[in-house]
GROMACS .gro file of C-alpha atoms in nm:
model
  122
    1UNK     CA    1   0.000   0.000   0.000
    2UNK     CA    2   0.141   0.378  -0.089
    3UNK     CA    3   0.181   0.549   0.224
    4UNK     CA    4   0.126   0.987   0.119
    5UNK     CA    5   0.105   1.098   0.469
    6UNK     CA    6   0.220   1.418   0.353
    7UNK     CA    7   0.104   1.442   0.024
    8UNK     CA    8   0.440   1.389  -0.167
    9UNK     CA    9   0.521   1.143  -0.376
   10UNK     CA   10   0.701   1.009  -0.614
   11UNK     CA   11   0.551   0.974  -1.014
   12UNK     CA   12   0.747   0.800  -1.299
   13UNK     CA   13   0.703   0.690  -1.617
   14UNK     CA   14   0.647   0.299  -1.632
   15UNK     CA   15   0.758   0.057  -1.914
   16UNK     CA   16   0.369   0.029  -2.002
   17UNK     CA   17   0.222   0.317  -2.130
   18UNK     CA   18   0.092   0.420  -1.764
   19UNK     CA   19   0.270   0.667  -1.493
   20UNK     CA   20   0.370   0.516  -1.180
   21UNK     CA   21   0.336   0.664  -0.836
   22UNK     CA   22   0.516   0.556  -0.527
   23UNK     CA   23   0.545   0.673  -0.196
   24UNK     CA   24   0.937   0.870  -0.150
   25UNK     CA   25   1.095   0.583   0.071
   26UNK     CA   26   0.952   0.282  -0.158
   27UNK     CA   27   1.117   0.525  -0.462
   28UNK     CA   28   1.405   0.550  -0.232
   29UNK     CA   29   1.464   0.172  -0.214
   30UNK     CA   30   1.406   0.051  -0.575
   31UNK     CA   31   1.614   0.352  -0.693
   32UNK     CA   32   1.916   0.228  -0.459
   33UNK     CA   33   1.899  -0.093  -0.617
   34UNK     CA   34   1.888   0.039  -0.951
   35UNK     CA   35   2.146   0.264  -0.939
   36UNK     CA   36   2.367  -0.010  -0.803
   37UNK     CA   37   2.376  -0.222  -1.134
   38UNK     CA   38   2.665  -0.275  -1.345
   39UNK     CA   39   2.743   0.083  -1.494
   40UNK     CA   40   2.864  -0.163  -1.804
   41UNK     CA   41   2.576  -0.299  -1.816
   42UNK     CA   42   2.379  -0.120  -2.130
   43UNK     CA   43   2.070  -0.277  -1.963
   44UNK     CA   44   2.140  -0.108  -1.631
   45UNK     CA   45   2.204   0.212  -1.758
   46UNK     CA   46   1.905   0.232  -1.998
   47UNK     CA   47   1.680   0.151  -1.664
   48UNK     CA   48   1.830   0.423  -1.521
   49UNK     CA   49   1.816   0.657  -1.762
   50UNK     CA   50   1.438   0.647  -1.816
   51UNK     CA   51   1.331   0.561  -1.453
   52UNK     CA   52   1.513   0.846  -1.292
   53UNK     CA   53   1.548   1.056  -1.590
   54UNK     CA   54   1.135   1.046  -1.578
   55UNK     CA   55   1.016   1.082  -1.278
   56UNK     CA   56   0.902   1.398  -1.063
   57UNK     CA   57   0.832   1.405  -0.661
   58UNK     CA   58   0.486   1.560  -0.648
   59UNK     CA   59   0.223   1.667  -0.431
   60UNK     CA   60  -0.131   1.717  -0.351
   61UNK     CA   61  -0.268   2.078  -0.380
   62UNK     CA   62  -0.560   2.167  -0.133
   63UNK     CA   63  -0.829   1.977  -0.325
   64UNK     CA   64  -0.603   1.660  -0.364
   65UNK     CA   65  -0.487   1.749  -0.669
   66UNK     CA   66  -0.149   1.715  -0.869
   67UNK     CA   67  -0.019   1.886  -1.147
   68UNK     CA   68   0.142   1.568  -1.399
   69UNK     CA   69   0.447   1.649  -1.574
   70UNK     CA   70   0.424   1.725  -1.960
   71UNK     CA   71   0.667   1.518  -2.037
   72UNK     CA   72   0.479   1.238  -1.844
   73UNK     CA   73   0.128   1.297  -1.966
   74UNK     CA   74   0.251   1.283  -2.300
   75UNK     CA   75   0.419   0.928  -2.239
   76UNK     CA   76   0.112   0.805  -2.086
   77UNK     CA   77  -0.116   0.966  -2.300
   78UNK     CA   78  -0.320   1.137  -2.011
   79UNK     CA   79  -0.517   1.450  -2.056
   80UNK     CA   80  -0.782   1.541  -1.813
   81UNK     CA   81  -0.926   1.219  -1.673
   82UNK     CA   82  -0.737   0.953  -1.566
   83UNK     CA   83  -0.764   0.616  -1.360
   84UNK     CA   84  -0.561   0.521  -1.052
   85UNK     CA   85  -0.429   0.144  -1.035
   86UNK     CA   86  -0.324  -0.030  -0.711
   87UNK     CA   87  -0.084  -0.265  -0.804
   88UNK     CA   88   0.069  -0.345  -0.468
   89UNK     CA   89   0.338  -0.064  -0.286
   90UNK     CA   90   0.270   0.142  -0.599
   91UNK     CA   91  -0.030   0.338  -0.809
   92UNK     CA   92  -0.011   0.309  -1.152
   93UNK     CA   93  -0.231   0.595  -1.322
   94UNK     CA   94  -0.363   0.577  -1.675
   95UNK     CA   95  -0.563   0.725  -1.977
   96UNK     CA   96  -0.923   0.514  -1.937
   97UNK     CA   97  -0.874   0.443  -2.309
   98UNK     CA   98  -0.495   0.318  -2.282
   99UNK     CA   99  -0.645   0.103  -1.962
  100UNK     CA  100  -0.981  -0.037  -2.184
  101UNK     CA  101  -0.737  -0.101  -2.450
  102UNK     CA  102  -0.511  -0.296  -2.259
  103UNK     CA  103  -0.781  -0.492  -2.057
  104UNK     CA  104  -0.890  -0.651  -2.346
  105UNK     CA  105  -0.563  -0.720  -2.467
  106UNK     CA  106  -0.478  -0.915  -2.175
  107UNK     CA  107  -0.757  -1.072  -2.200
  108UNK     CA  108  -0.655  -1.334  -2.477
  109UNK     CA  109  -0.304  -1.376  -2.285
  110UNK     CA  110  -0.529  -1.470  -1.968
  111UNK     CA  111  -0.454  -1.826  -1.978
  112UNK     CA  112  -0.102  -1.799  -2.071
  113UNK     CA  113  -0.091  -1.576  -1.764
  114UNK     CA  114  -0.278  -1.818  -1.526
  115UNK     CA  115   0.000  -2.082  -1.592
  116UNK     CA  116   0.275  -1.865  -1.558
  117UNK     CA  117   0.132  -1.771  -1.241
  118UNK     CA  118   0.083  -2.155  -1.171
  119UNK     CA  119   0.459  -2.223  -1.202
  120UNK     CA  120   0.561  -1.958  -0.951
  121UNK     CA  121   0.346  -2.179  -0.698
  122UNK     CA  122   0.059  -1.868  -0.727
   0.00000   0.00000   0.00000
């Protein structure tokens, strides 16, 4: 669960067309692991590059607000409504097309899914 006490948080880019949000120490953390890859590692550095080269700490205006990033609404593809996500310690937020879209793409993978899942004893 995303703990915003404060109202600050962290938003990124994701590697699906959706932003991510994550509370600052949960950032913290993942960042800290990323950043201690293999700087020879193309890989590595390509992760960092986009996750910390696209992501913003934010926070909630009176009204519970944010203002999204240019830069990240045009990667996700969000203009003025959006859906929030839980996907565990993190939010994801998307455009409600993007989201429908993907939905029913996953929905034909479903079963390829469900036995991945199976094989990780889930």
């Amino acid at each position: 669960m995303i703990d915003i006490e404060d109202g600050t948080f962290v938003l990124a880019a994701s590697l699906d067309p959706c932003l991510m949000a994550s509370a600052a120490a949960s950032w913290r953390r993942y960042t800290e692991k990323l950043t201690a890859l293999a700087e020879h590692d193309p890989n590595a550095r390509e992760a960092r590059r986009w996750y910390l080269g696209n992501s913003f700490t934010v926070s909630l205006d009176g009204h519970g607000r944010i203002l999204v990033p240019p830069a990240l609404r045009e990667w996700a593809g969000v203009q003025r409504e959006v859906t929030w996500v839980g996907v565990g310690e993190r939010l994801e937020l998307w455009d409600p097309e993007r989201l429908a879209a993907w939905s029913q793409e996953f929905r034909s993978k479903v079963a390829g899914v469900a036995a991945w899942l199976a094989g990780k004893g889930l």
